[in-house]
Amino acid sequence: MKQTFPDGFYWGAATASYQVEGGIENTDWAEAAREGRVPECGIACDHYHHYQEDFALAESLGHTAHRFSVEWARIEPREGEFDPAAIEHYRQVLTELRSRNLRPFITLWHFTLPDWFAKRGGFECTDAPQLFARYCAYVVGELHDLCEEFSTMNEPNVFASNGWLRGTWPPFKRFTLTDRVSITNSGRQYEAAPERGLRPLLLYFRVLRHLAQAHNEAYRVIKVVAPAVSVSVVKHVIVFDANWNPFNKIKAWIANYYWTKKFMQRTYRSCDSIGLNYYFYTQFGDKRTWKKTDMDWNFAPGHIYDALRMLQPYGKPLFVSEAGLADADDSDRAEYITAQVKAVHQAIADGIEVQGHMYWSLLDNYEWALGFDKRFGLIAVDFQTQKRTVRPSAYVYKKICESNAVVE
Ligand code: BGC
């Protein structure tokens, strides 16, 4: 059976500046790499210089949209000083995308902080929302003639939990009890020593509060400089489910509340749409043995349906801003993508408004504290030679993109 998507549904893939561009040395992550706390990123995919070639490949693979992020540290290298050369680069990137009919989606901030901002306390500081909003308004003011879709931030809950509870990402604060509940793999080998007491937990909640304020303030000031653009937040949704056990059902409710609902309740009024990043399904009380991806995550593409359902109550159009898997030998990617896309189709059929689908990722890239080994790309990258090779699964996705449909 052929399952066709609505007219105008867009298809593509996503990347993020620090993970692909290369040559970004003035961030908290670059500093952490110099201290030996996370792997070096170096020139990564050198996408900063290869973007034309990469977008040509995306176009040849049937994509009609592309999500990428701009690097805050390039644009505002010192507090309050904006670099016109950085803006010019991203204007060229946007022009290239548009010339290939790839609709651009910009994420204004994807995890890495300019070193000046990190050193003054980052999102722990009470004035962080204003500083963030000023940066966002500047960028949108400079780019909105070339781009209509802006996300303020990527995955606030992942940023805060890895940085303040698990201690795997800058600023490496770790809360003792986190190990017991941790289900994801973000780079265990680099974990900081746990701190005594509740301090990291309290800071974690403070950072999340400031992130919500930062999004809301950014929305407000963006609408002053460019009222017509669409502004979203990109939310990582973990689907916490439960077996029959009522105690597990309560656990799942609490986990979903703290991971997804709380942040969305604070920010949805300042969203024109919401981006979904989906990677995890987990069930309390689950006795099944799951097939795993290379990240050791459950192979559960169909549960993107539940993630979309979880965002539906906020009453905004949704788009899949990221979803995908690490699969170095490409043996499972085509099956995963097909199942994921079918589940998105089912969600639309059941009345959920989903406008597009962007696979993570276009290219193999720097997978944060795990370095370069995890291969998420539709396109393989040889990090020594910078040679790109399209993986077979990319052609399965191409068929879906070009026909705007998936065939059962
Ligand atoms: C992030 C990406 C990351 C991907 C795979 C998402 O949480 O936005 O930066 O590479 O997941 O782990």
CSV table of C-alpha atoms and ligand atoms in Angstrom, one decimal:
chain,number,residue,atom,x,y,z
A,1,MET,CA,0.0,0.0,0.0
A,2,LYS,CA,1.2,3.5,-0.9
A,3,GLN,CA,1.0,6.0,2.0
A,4,THR,CA,1.2,9.5,0.5
A,5,PHE,CA,2.1,12.6,2.5
A,6,PRO,CA,0.3,15.9,2.3
A,7,ASP,CA,1.2,18.3,-0.5
A,8,GLY,CA,4.0,20.6,0.6
A,9,PHE,CA,5.4,18.2,3.1
A,10,TYR,CA,9.1,18.7,3.2
A,11,TRP,CA,11.9,16.2,3.4
A,12,GLY,CA,15.6,16.5,4.3
A,13,ALA,CA,18.3,16.0,6.9
A,14,ALA,CA,19.9,18.0,9.7
A,15,THR,CA,23.3,19.0,10.9
A,16,ALA,CA,24.7,21.3,13.6
A,17,SER,CA,27.5,23.7,13.2
A,18,TYR,CA,30.0,22.5,15.8
A,19,GLN,CA,29.5,18.9,14.7
A,20,VAL,CA,30.3,19.5,11.1
A,21,GLU,CA,31.9,22.8,10.3
A,22,GLY,CA,35.3,22.5,11.8
A,23,GLY,CA,37.7,25.2,13.0
A,24,ILE,CA,35.6,26.5,15.9
A,25,GLU,CA,38.0,27.0,18.8
A,26,ASN,CA,36.4,29.7,21.0
A,27,THR,CA,33.7,27.6,22.7
A,28,ASP,CA,33.3,25.7,26.0
A,29,TRP,CA,33.6,22.4,24.0
A,30,ALA,CA,36.9,23.4,22.4
A,31,GLU,CA,38.2,24.5,25.8
A,32,ALA,CA,37.0,21.1,27.3
A,33,ALA,CA,38.9,19.3,24.5
A,34,ARG,CA,42.1,21.3,25.2
A,35,GLU,CA,41.7,20.1,28.9
A,36,GLY,CA,41.3,16.5,27.7
A,37,ARG,CA,37.8,16.2,29.0
A,38,VAL,CA,36.1,15.5,25.6
A,39,PRO,CA,37.5,14.4,22.3
A,40,GLU,CA,39.0,17.0,19.9
A,41,CYS,CA,36.6,18.2,17.2
A,42,GLY,CA,39.3,19.7,14.9
A,43,ILE,CA,38.1,20.3,11.4
A,44,ALA,CA,35.3,17.7,11.7
A,45,CYS,CA,33.7,17.3,8.2
A,46,ASP,CA,35.2,20.7,7.2
A,47,HIS,CA,31.7,21.5,6.1
A,48,TYR,CA,32.6,25.2,6.5
A,49,HIS,CA,34.4,24.8,3.2
A,50,HIS,CA,32.5,21.8,1.8
A,51,TYR,CA,29.0,23.1,2.2
A,52,GLN,CA,28.4,23.5,-1.6
A,53,GLU,CA,29.4,19.9,-2.3
A,54,ASP,CA,27.3,18.7,0.7
A,55,PHE,CA,24.2,20.5,-0.4
A,56,ALA,CA,24.7,19.3,-4.0
A,57,LEU,CA,24.5,15.8,-2.5
A,58,ALA,CA,21.4,16.6,-0.5
A,59,GLU,CA,19.7,17.9,-3.6
A,60,SER,CA,20.7,14.8,-5.6
A,61,LEU,CA,19.2,12.7,-2.8
A,62,GLY,CA,15.8,14.3,-3.3
A,63,HIS,CA,15.8,16.5,-0.3
A,64,THR,CA,13.7,19.7,-0.3
A,65,ALA,CA,14.7,21.1,3.1
A,66,HIS,CA,17.8,21.3,5.3
A,67,ARG,CA,18.2,22.1,9.0
A,68,PHE,CA,21.5,23.5,10.2
A,69,SER,CA,22.7,25.7,13.0
A,70,VAL,CA,24.7,28.9,13.1
A,71,GLU,CA,27.6,29.1,15.6
A,72,TRP,CA,27.0,31.6,18.3
A,73,ALA,CA,30.8,31.8,19.0
A,74,ARG,CA,31.5,32.8,15.4
A,75,ILE,CA,28.8,35.4,15.3
A,76,GLU,CA,29.4,37.0,18.8
A,77,PRO,CA,33.0,36.1,19.5
A,78,ARG,CA,33.2,38.7,22.3
A,79,GLU,CA,30.3,39.9,24.5
A,80,GLY,CA,28.2,42.3,22.5
A,81,GLU,CA,30.5,42.3,19.5
A,82,PHE,CA,29.0,40.8,16.4
A,83,ASP,CA,31.2,39.7,13.4
A,84,PRO,CA,29.8,40.7,10.0
A,85,ALA,CA,32.1,38.2,8.3
A,86,ALA,CA,30.4,35.3,10.2
A,87,ILE,CA,27.0,36.6,9.0
A,88,GLU,CA,28.3,36.9,5.5
A,89,HIS,CA,29.3,33.2,5.6
A,90,TYR,CA,25.9,32.1,6.7
A,91,ARG,CA,24.3,34.3,4.1
A,92,GLN,CA,26.3,32.4,1.4
A,93,VAL,CA,25.2,29.1,3.0
A,94,LEU,CA,21.6,30.2,2.8
A,95,THR,CA,21.9,31.4,-0.8
A,96,GLU,CA,23.4,28.1,-1.7
A,97,LEU,CA,20.6,26.2,-0.1
A,98,ARG,CA,17.9,28.3,-1.8
A,99,SER,CA,19.6,28.0,-5.2
A,100,ARG,CA,19.1,24.2,-4.8
A,101,ASN,CA,15.5,24.5,-3.6
A,102,LEU,CA,16.4,23.3,-0.2
A,103,ARG,CA,14.2,25.1,2.3
A,104,PRO,CA,16.5,26.3,5.1
A,105,PHE,CA,15.7,25.8,8.8
A,106,ILE,CA,18.1,27.6,11.1
A,107,THR,CA,18.8,26.6,14.7
A,108,LEU,CA,20.2,29.6,16.5
A,109,TRP,CA,22.0,27.7,19.2
A,110,HIS,CA,22.9,24.0,19.2
A,111,PHE,CA,24.8,23.1,22.5
A,112,THR,CA,28.1,25.0,22.2
A,113,LEU,CA,28.6,28.3,24.0
A,114,PRO,CA,31.0,31.1,23.1
A,115,ASP,CA,33.8,30.9,25.7
A,116,TRP,CA,33.0,34.4,27.1
A,117,PHE,CA,29.4,33.4,27.8
A,118,ALA,CA,30.5,30.1,29.4
A,119,LYS,CA,33.1,31.8,31.5
A,120,ARG,CA,30.7,34.3,33.0
A,121,GLY,CA,28.4,31.4,34.1
A,122,GLY,CA,26.5,30.5,31.0
A,123,PHE,CA,22.8,29.7,31.5
A,124,GLU,CA,23.3,29.6,35.3
A,125,CYS,CA,23.3,33.4,35.3
A,126,THR,CA,20.1,35.4,35.7
A,127,ASP,CA,20.9,37.7,32.7
A,128,ALA,CA,21.6,34.8,30.4
A,129,PRO,CA,18.1,35.0,28.8
A,130,GLN,CA,18.6,38.6,27.8
A,131,LEU,CA,22.1,38.0,26.4
A,132,PHE,CA,20.8,35.0,24.4
A,133,ALA,CA,17.8,36.9,23.1
A,134,ARG,CA,20.0,39.8,22.0
A,135,TYR,CA,22.1,37.4,20.0
A,136,CYS,CA,19.0,35.7,18.5
A,137,ALA,CA,17.5,39.1,17.5
A,138,TYR,CA,20.7,40.1,15.8
A,139,VAL,CA,21.0,37.0,13.8
A,140,VAL,CA,17.4,36.9,12.7
A,141,GLY,CA,17.6,40.6,11.8
A,142,GLU,CA,20.6,39.8,9.5
A,143,LEU,CA,19.2,36.6,7.9
A,144,HIS,CA,15.4,36.8,7.7
A,145,ASP,CA,15.4,37.9,4.1
A,146,LEU,CA,16.9,34.5,3.2
A,147,CYS,CA,15.2,32.2,5.8
A,148,GLU,CA,11.8,32.0,7.3
A,149,GLU,CA,12.2,29.3,9.9
A,150,PHE,CA,14.2,29.8,13.0
A,151,SER,CA,14.5,27.5,16.1
A,152,THR,CA,15.9,29.3,19.1
A,153,MET,CA,17.5,26.3,20.8
A,154,ASN,CA,18.2,22.6,20.4
A,155,GLU,CA,17.2,20.1,23.1
A,156,PRO,CA,17.3,22.2,26.3
A,157,ASN,CA,16.8,19.1,28.5
A,158,VAL,CA,19.7,17.1,26.9
A,159,PHE,CA,22.0,20.2,27.4
A,160,ALA,CA,21.0,20.6,31.0
A,161,SER,CA,21.1,16.9,32.0
A,162,ASN,CA,24.4,16.1,30.4
A,163,GLY,CA,26.0,19.3,31.8
A,164,TRP,CA,24.6,19.4,35.3
A,165,LEU,CA,23.4,15.9,36.3
A,166,ARG,CA,25.5,13.4,34.4
A,167,GLY,CA,28.7,15.5,34.2
A,168,THR,CA,29.5,14.2,30.7
A,169,TRP,CA,29.4,17.6,28.9
A,170,PRO,CA,30.6,21.1,29.8
A,171,PRO,CA,30.4,22.4,32.5
A,172,PHE,CA,30.8,18.8,33.9
A,173,LYS,CA,28.6,19.1,37.0
A,174,ARG,CA,27.4,15.7,38.2
A,175,PHE,CA,24.7,14.8,40.6
A,176,THR,CA,25.3,11.6,42.5
A,177,LEU,CA,21.9,9.9,42.1
A,178,THR,CA,21.8,10.4,38.3
A,179,ASP,CA,23.6,7.2,37.5
A,180,ARG,CA,20.7,5.2,38.9
A,181,VAL,CA,18.2,6.6,36.4
A,182,SER,CA,20.4,7.3,33.4
A,183,ILE,CA,19.3,5.5,30.3
A,184,THR,CA,21.3,7.2,27.6
A,185,ASN,CA,24.8,7.1,26.3
A,186,SER,CA,26.4,10.4,26.1
A,187,GLY,CA,30.1,9.6,26.9
A,188,ARG,CA,30.5,7.7,30.2
A,189,GLN,CA,34.2,7.6,29.9
A,190,TYR,CA,34.5,11.3,30.5
A,191,GLU,CA,32.2,11.6,33.5
A,192,ALA,CA,33.3,14.0,36.2
A,193,ALA,CA,33.4,13.0,39.8
A,194,PRO,CA,30.0,13.4,41.5
A,195,GLU,CA,29.4,16.4,43.7
A,196,ARG,CA,28.1,15.9,47.2
A,197,GLY,CA,24.7,17.3,48.1
A,198,LEU,CA,21.9,18.8,46.1
A,199,ARG,CA,23.9,21.7,44.4
A,200,PRO,CA,24.1,20.2,40.9
A,201,LEU,CA,20.4,19.3,41.0
A,202,LEU,CA,19.4,22.8,42.0
A,203,LEU,CA,21.6,24.3,39.3
A,204,TYR,CA,20.1,21.9,36.8
A,205,PHE,CA,16.6,23.2,37.6
A,206,ARG,CA,17.8,26.8,37.5
A,207,VAL,CA,19.5,26.3,34.1
A,208,LEU,CA,16.2,24.8,32.7
A,209,ARG,CA,14.2,27.7,34.0
A,210,HIS,CA,16.7,30.1,32.4
A,211,LEU,CA,16.5,28.2,29.1
A,212,ALA,CA,12.7,28.5,29.0
A,213,GLN,CA,13.0,32.2,29.8
A,214,ALA,CA,15.7,32.5,27.1
A,215,HIS,CA,13.4,31.0,24.5
A,216,ASN,CA,10.5,33.1,25.5
A,217,GLU,CA,12.5,36.3,25.5
A,218,ALA,CA,14.1,35.4,22.2
A,219,TYR,CA,10.7,34.8,20.7
A,220,ARG,CA,9.6,38.2,21.9
A,221,VAL,CA,12.5,40.2,20.4
A,222,ILE,CA,12.6,38.2,17.2
A,223,LYS,CA,9.0,39.1,16.6
A,224,VAL,CA,10.0,42.8,16.9
A,225,VAL,CA,12.8,42.6,14.2
A,226,ALA,CA,11.1,40.1,11.9
A,227,PRO,CA,7.4,39.5,12.7
A,228,ALA,CA,6.8,37.2,9.7
A,229,VAL,CA,9.3,34.5,10.5
A,230,SER,CA,8.3,31.2,12.2
A,231,VAL,CA,9.9,30.6,15.5
A,232,SER,CA,10.2,27.2,17.2
A,233,VAL,CA,11.9,25.3,19.9
A,234,VAL,CA,13.5,22.0,19.1
A,235,LYS,CA,12.5,19.5,21.8
A,236,HIS,CA,14.0,16.2,22.5
A,237,VAL,CA,11.3,13.8,23.5
A,238,ILE,CA,12.0,10.5,25.2
A,239,VAL,CA,8.9,8.3,25.2
A,240,PHE,CA,8.8,6.9,28.7
A,241,ASP,CA,6.3,4.0,28.7
A,242,ALA,CA,5.2,1.5,31.3
A,243,ASN,CA,4.1,-2.1,31.4
A,244,TRP,CA,0.9,-3.1,33.3
A,245,ASN,CA,2.3,-2.2,36.7
A,246,PRO,CA,0.6,0.9,38.2
A,247,PHE,CA,3.8,1.8,40.0
A,248,ASN,CA,5.7,1.8,36.6
A,249,LYS,CA,2.9,3.9,35.1
A,250,ILE,CA,3.4,6.6,37.8
A,251,LYS,CA,7.2,6.5,37.1
A,252,ALA,CA,6.6,7.0,33.4
A,253,TRP,CA,4.2,9.9,34.0
A,254,ILE,CA,6.8,11.6,36.3
A,255,ALA,CA,9.6,11.0,33.8
A,256,ASN,CA,7.5,12.4,30.9
A,257,TYR,CA,6.5,15.4,33.0
A,258,TYR,CA,10.1,16.3,33.9
A,259,TRP,CA,11.6,15.5,30.5
A,260,THR,CA,9.1,16.9,28.1
A,261,LYS,CA,6.0,18.5,29.5
A,262,LYS,CA,7.4,20.9,32.0
A,263,PHE,CA,9.6,22.7,29.5
A,264,MET,CA,6.9,22.7,26.9
A,265,GLN,CA,4.3,24.1,29.3
A,266,ARG,CA,6.8,27.0,30.0
A,267,THR,CA,7.5,27.8,26.3
A,268,TYR,CA,4.7,26.6,24.0
A,269,ARG,CA,2.9,30.0,24.0
A,270,SER,CA,6.1,31.5,22.4
A,271,CYS,CA,6.2,28.9,19.6
A,272,ASP,CA,4.8,29.2,16.1
A,273,SER,CA,5.7,25.5,15.6
A,274,ILE,CA,7.6,22.8,17.5
A,275,GLY,CA,10.5,20.7,16.3
A,276,LEU,CA,10.7,17.1,17.5
A,277,ASN,CA,13.9,15.3,18.0
A,278,TYR,CA,13.2,11.6,18.6
A,279,TYR,CA,15.7,8.9,19.5
A,280,PHE,CA,14.5,7.0,22.5
A,281,TYR,CA,11.7,4.7,23.6
A,282,THR,CA,12.0,3.0,26.9
A,283,GLN,CA,9.5,1.1,29.0
A,284,PHE,CA,9.5,0.7,32.8
A,285,GLY,CA,9.1,-3.0,33.6
A,286,ASP,CA,10.0,-4.0,30.0
A,287,LYS,CA,11.0,-7.7,29.8
A,288,ARG,CA,11.6,-7.7,26.0
A,289,THR,CA,15.1,-7.9,24.6
A,290,TRP,CA,15.5,-5.0,22.1
A,291,LYS,CA,17.6,-4.9,19.0
A,292,LYS,CA,20.1,-2.0,19.6
A,293,THR,CA,21.5,0.7,17.5
A,294,ASP,CA,25.3,1.5,17.5
A,295,MET,CA,24.5,3.9,20.4
A,296,ASP,CA,23.1,1.0,22.4
A,297,TRP,CA,19.6,2.6,22.1
A,298,ASN,CA,16.5,0.5,21.6
A,299,PHE,CA,15.7,0.1,17.9
A,300,ALA,CA,12.2,1.6,18.1
A,301,PRO,CA,11.6,3.9,15.1
A,302,GLY,CA,7.8,3.4,15.2
A,303,HIS,CA,7.5,5.0,18.6
A,304,ILE,CA,8.1,8.4,17.0
A,305,TYR,CA,4.3,8.2,16.8
A,306,ASP,CA,4.1,8.5,20.6
A,307,ALA,CA,6.6,11.3,20.7
A,308,LEU,CA,4.5,13.3,18.2
A,309,ARG,CA,1.4,12.5,20.3
A,310,MET,CA,3.1,13.9,23.3
A,311,LEU,CA,3.6,17.2,21.6
A,312,GLN,CA,0.2,17.4,20.0
A,313,PRO,CA,-1.6,19.0,23.1
A,314,TYR,CA,0.4,22.2,22.7
A,315,GLY,CA,-1.7,23.0,19.6
A,316,LYS,CA,1.2,23.9,17.2
A,317,PRO,CA,2.3,22.5,13.9
A,318,LEU,CA,5.1,20.0,14.4
A,319,PHE,CA,8.0,19.0,12.3
A,320,VAL,CA,10.6,16.2,12.8
A,321,SER,CA,13.7,18.3,13.3
A,322,GLU,CA,15.9,15.2,13.9
A,323,ALA,CA,15.4,11.5,14.1
A,324,GLY,CA,17.8,8.7,13.1
A,325,LEU,CA,20.3,6.2,14.2
A,326,ALA,CA,24.0,5.4,14.4
A,327,ASP,CA,24.6,2.5,12.1
A,328,ALA,CA,28.2,2.2,10.9
A,329,ASP,CA,27.7,-0.7,8.4
A,330,ASP,CA,24.3,0.8,7.2
A,331,SER,CA,22.7,-2.6,7.7
A,332,ASP,CA,19.7,-1.2,9.6
A,333,ARG,CA,19.3,2.4,8.5
A,334,ALA,CA,16.9,1.8,5.6
A,335,GLU,CA,14.6,-0.3,7.7
A,336,TYR,CA,14.7,2.2,10.5
A,337,ILE,CA,13.9,5.2,8.2
A,338,THR,CA,11.1,3.4,6.5
A,339,ALA,CA,9.5,2.4,9.8
A,340,GLN,CA,9.9,5.9,11.2
A,341,VAL,CA,8.4,7.6,8.2
A,342,LYS,CA,5.4,5.2,8.3
A,343,ALA,CA,4.8,6.1,11.9
A,344,VAL,CA,4.9,9.8,11.0
A,345,HIS,CA,2.3,9.1,8.2
A,346,GLN,CA,0.1,7.3,10.8
A,347,ALA,CA,0.4,10.3,13.1
A,348,ILE,CA,-0.8,12.6,10.3
A,349,ALA,CA,-3.6,10.2,9.4
A,350,ASP,CA,-4.7,10.4,13.0
A,351,GLY,CA,-5.0,14.1,12.9
A,352,ILE,CA,-1.5,15.3,14.2
A,353,GLU,CA,-0.2,18.2,12.1
A,354,VAL,CA,3.3,17.3,11.0
A,355,GLN,CA,4.9,19.5,8.3
A,356,GLY,CA,8.2,17.9,7.5
A,357,HIS,CA,10.8,15.2,8.3
A,358,MET,CA,14.5,15.8,8.7
A,359,TYR,CA,16.7,12.8,9.2
A,360,TRP,CA,19.7,13.1,11.6
A,361,SER,CA,22.1,13.4,10.0
A,362,LEU,CA,23.1,14.4,6.5
A,363,LEU,CA,26.8,13.6,7.3
A,364,ASP,CA,28.7,11.5,9.7
A,365,ASN,CA,30.0,14.0,12.3
A,366,TYR,CA,31.3,14.8,15.8
A,367,GLU,CA,29.1,12.9,18.2
A,368,TRP,CA,29.9,15.1,21.2
A,369,ALA,CA,31.7,13.3,24.0
A,370,LEU,CA,31.7,10.1,22.0
A,371,GLY,CA,34.0,11.6,19.3
A,372,PHE,CA,33.8,10.5,15.6
A,373,ASP,CA,33.0,6.7,15.9
A,374,LYS,CA,29.2,6.9,15.8
A,375,ARG,CA,28.0,7.0,12.2
A,376,PHE,CA,24.7,8.8,11.9
A,377,GLY,CA,25.1,10.0,8.3
A,378,LEU,CA,23.2,9.3,5.1
A,379,ILE,CA,26.5,10.2,3.7
A,380,ALA,CA,29.7,8.6,5.1
A,381,VAL,CA,32.6,10.9,5.7
A,382,ASP,CA,36.3,9.8,5.7
A,383,PHE,CA,37.7,12.2,8.3
A,384,GLN,CA,41.2,11.9,7.0
A,385,THR,CA,40.5,12.7,3.3
A,386,GLN,CA,37.1,14.5,3.7
A,387,LYS,CA,35.8,12.2,1.0
A,388,ARG,CA,32.0,11.8,1.0
A,389,THR,CA,30.3,8.5,0.1
A,390,VAL,CA,26.6,8.2,-0.1
A,391,ARG,CA,25.3,5.2,1.9
A,392,PRO,CA,22.8,2.8,0.2
A,393,SER,CA,20.1,3.7,2.7
A,394,ALA,CA,20.2,7.3,1.5
A,395,TYR,CA,18.7,6.0,-1.8
A,396,VAL,CA,15.9,4.4,0.1
A,397,TYR,CA,15.2,7.7,1.7
A,398,LYS,CA,15.5,9.4,-1.6
A,399,LYS,CA,12.7,7.4,-3.0
A,400,ILE,CA,10.5,8.4,-0.1
A,401,CYS,CA,11.4,12.1,-0.5
A,402,GLU,CA,10.9,12.1,-4.3
A,403,SER,CA,7.6,10.3,-4.3
A,404,ASN,CA,6.4,12.1,-1.1
A,405,ALA,CA,5.2,8.7,-0.1
A,406,VAL,CA,6.2,5.4,1.5
A,407,VAL,CA,5.2,2.1,0.0
A,408,GLU,CA,4.4,-0.8,2.3
B,1,BGC,C1,21.5,16.1,19.1
B,1,BGC,C2,22.6,15.9,18.1
B,1,BGC,C3,23.2,14.5,18.3
B,1,BGC,C4,22.1,13.5,18.1
B,1,BGC,C5,22.6,12.0,18.2
B,1,BGC,C6,20.6,14.9,19.3
B,1,BGC,O1,20.4,14.7,20.7
B,1,BGC,O2,20.7,17.2,18.7
B,1,BGC,O3,23.5,16.9,18.2
B,1,BGC,O4,24.3,14.3,17.5
B,1,BGC,O5,21.1,13.7,19.0
B,1,BGC,O6,23.0,11.8,19.5
